[in-house]
C-alpha positions as CSV (number, residue, x, y, z in Angstrom):
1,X,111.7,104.3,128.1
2,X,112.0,107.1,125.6
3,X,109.1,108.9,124.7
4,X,108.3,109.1,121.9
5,X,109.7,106.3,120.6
6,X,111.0,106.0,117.1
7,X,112.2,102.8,115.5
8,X,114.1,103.0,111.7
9,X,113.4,99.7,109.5
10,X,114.8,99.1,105.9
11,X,111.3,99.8,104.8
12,X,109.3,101.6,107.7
13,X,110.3,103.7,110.1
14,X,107.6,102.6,113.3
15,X,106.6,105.5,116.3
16,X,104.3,106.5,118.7
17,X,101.3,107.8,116.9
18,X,100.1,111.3,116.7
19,X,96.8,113.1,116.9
20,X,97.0,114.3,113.4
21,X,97.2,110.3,112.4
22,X,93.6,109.4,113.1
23,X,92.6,110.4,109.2
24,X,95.6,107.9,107.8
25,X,94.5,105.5,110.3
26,X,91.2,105.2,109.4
27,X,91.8,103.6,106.1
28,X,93.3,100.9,108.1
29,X,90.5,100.9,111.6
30,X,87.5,101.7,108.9
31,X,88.5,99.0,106.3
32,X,86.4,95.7,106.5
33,X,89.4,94.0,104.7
34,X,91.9,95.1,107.3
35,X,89.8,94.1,110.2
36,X,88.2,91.3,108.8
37,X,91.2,89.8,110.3
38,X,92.0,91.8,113.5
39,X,90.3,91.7,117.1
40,X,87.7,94.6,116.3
41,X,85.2,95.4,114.1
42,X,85.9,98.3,111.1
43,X,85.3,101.6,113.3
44,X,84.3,104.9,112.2
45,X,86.4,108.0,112.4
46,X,85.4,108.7,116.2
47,X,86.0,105.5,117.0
48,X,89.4,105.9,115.6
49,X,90.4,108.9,117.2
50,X,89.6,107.6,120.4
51,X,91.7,104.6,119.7
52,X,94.9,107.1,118.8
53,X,94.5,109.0,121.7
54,X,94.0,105.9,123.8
55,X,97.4,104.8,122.5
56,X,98.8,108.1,122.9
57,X,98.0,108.1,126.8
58,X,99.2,104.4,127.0
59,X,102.4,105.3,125.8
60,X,102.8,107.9,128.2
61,X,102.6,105.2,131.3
62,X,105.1,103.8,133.4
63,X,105.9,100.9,133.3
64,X,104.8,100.8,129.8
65,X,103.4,97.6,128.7
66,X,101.8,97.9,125.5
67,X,103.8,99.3,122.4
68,X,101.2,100.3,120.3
69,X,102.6,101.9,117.2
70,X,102.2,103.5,114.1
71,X,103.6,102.6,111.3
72,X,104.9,105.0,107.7
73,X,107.6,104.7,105.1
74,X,110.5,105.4,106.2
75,X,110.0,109.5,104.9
76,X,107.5,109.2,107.8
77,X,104.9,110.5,105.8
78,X,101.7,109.7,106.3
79,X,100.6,106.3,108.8
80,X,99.8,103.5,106.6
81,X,99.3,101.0,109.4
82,X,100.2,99.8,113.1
83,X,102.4,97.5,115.0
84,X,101.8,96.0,118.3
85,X,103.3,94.4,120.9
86,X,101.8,93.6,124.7
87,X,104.8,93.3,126.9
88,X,104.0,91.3,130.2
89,X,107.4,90.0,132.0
90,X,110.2,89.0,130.1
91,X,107.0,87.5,126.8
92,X,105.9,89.8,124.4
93,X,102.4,88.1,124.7
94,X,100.6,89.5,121.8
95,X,102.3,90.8,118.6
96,X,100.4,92.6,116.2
97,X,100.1,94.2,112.7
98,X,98.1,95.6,110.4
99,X,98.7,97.8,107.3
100,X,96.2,99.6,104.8
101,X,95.1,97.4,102.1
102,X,96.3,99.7,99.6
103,X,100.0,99.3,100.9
104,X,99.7,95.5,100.6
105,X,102.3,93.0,99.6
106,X,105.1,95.6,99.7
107,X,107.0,94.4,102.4
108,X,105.8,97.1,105.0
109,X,104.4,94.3,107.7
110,X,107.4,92.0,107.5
111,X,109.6,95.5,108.3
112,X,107.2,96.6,110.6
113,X,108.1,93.2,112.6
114,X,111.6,93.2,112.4
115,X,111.6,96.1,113.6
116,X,109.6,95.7,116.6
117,X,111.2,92.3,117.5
118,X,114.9,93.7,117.4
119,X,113.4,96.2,119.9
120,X,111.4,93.4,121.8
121,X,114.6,91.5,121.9
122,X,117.1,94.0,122.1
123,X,116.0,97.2,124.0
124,X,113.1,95.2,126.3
125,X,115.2,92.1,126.8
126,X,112.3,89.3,126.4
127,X,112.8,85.8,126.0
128,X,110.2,85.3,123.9
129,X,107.0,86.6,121.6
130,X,104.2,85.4,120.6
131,X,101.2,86.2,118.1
132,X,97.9,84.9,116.9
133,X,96.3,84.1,113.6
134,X,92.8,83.5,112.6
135,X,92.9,79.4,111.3
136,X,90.8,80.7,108.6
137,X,93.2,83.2,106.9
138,X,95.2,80.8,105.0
139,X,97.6,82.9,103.4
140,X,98.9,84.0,107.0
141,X,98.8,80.4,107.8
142,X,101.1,79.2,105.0
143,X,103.8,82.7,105.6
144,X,104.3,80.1,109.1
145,X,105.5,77.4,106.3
146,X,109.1,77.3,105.7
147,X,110.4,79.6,103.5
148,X,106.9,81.9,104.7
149,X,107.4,85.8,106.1
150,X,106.5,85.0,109.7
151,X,108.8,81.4,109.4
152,X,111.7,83.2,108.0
153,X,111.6,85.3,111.0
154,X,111.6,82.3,113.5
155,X,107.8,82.0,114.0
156,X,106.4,78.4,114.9
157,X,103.2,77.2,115.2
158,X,102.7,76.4,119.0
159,X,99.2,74.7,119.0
160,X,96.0,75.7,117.9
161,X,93.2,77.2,120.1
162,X,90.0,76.5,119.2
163,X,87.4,79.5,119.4
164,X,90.6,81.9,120.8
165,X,89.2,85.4,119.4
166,X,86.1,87.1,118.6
167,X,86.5,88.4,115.6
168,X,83.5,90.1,113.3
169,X,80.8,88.6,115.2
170,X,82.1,85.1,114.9
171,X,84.6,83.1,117.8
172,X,87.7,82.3,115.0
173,X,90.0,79.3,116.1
174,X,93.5,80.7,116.0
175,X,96.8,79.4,115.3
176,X,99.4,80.4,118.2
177,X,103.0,81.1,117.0
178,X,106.0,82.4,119.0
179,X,109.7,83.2,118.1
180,X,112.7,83.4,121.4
181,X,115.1,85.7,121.4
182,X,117.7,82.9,121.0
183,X,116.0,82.0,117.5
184,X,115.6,85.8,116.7
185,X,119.2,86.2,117.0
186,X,120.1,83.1,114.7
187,X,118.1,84.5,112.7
188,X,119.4,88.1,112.5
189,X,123.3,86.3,112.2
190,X,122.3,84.5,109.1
C-alpha cells in the first residue's frame, strides 16, 4: 500500500494526514457539534495532535488496517474534516466521517465517501462495508431513506443495536448500515 496515500473526489481530494493538520483539525476534534455525534468527546488541541500523529504512525503499518484520513477540497488546502475506514478481512467494519461544521451541507461528506468506498471496493477488494449511526440523529437516519445521501450510495439499515456506542457520556442505540461491493458497483454503473 502506497504511502501516503492520496485519493481525488469530484469535491475532496482525501490523504494521509500531516503534522501541520492538527490546527484545521481541531475545529472538527474540538467542536461539540461535530462530536456530539462521533465516538469521542470534543478534545483539546493536545488531544488532537496526538490523535494526528496516532494516525500518522497507523498509516505507516503493515498490513494496514485502519484508513484514517483527512479530508480538504480538492486544492488540498487546509483539512476540513476526516474519513474512516477499519478494514478487517475482506468487511470494511466501521466507516466513518466527519467534517467541520462550517463546511456543512456542501457535499464534502458524501464525496468524502465515494471516495473511500471506490477505494474500499476497488483497490482493497472488500465485499462489503459497514457504518454506524446514533438512532437519535435523525437527519442521518432519514439520508438511509430512499432518495437520502447514504441510500443513494447503497446503504441499508441492517438492524438496530440498542446501547451500541458511548457517545458524550451517554450509551446511544445505533442504527447499523452496510453497502456490498456488488451494490456499490450498481450503483457506480447507473
Amino acid at each position: 500500500m502506497t504511502y501516503p496515500l492520496r485519493l481525488v473526489g469530484g469535491k475532496v481530494t482525501v490523504r494521509d494526514f500531516r503534522v501541520e493538520d492538527v490546527d484545521d483539525m481541531q475545529r472538527v476534534f474540538g467542536d461539540d457539534r461535530v462530536t456530539k455525534w462521533l465516538s469521542f468527546d470534543s478534545r483539546d488541541r493536545s488531544e488532537t495532535q496526538a490523535r494526528i500523529e496516532g494516525a500518522i504512525k497507523s498509516a505507516q503499518l503493515s498490513p494496514r488496517t485502519e484508513f484514517y484520513l483527512a479530508v480538504t477540497e480538492c486544492d488540498e488546502g487546509r483539512a476540513i474534516g476526516f474519513v474512516r475506514l477499519v478494514r478487517s478481512g475482506s468487511q470494511g467494519e466501521d466507516i466513518g466521517c466527519a467534517i467541520a461544521a462550517d463546511e456543512w451541507g456542501r457535499g464534502y461528506s458524501t464525496d468524502a465517501h465515494v471516495v473511500l468506498l471506490d477505494f474500499a471496493f476497488g483497490s482493497l477488494g472488500l465485499e462489503k462495508v459497514s457504518g454506524w449511526i446514533p438512532a437519535d440523529k435523525a437527519k442521518r437516519i432519514n439520508s438511509l431513506a430512499e432518495g437520502g445521501s447514504l441510500a443513494r450510495l447503497g446503504f441499508t439499515t441492517d438492524r438496530v443495536v440498542r446501547r451500541h456506542e458511548f457517545i458524550n457520556g451517554a450509551w446511544r442505540d445505533c442504527n447499523l448500515n452496510s453497502v456490498s461491493a456488488a451494490d456499490w458497483s450498481h450503483r457506480r454503473r447507473t
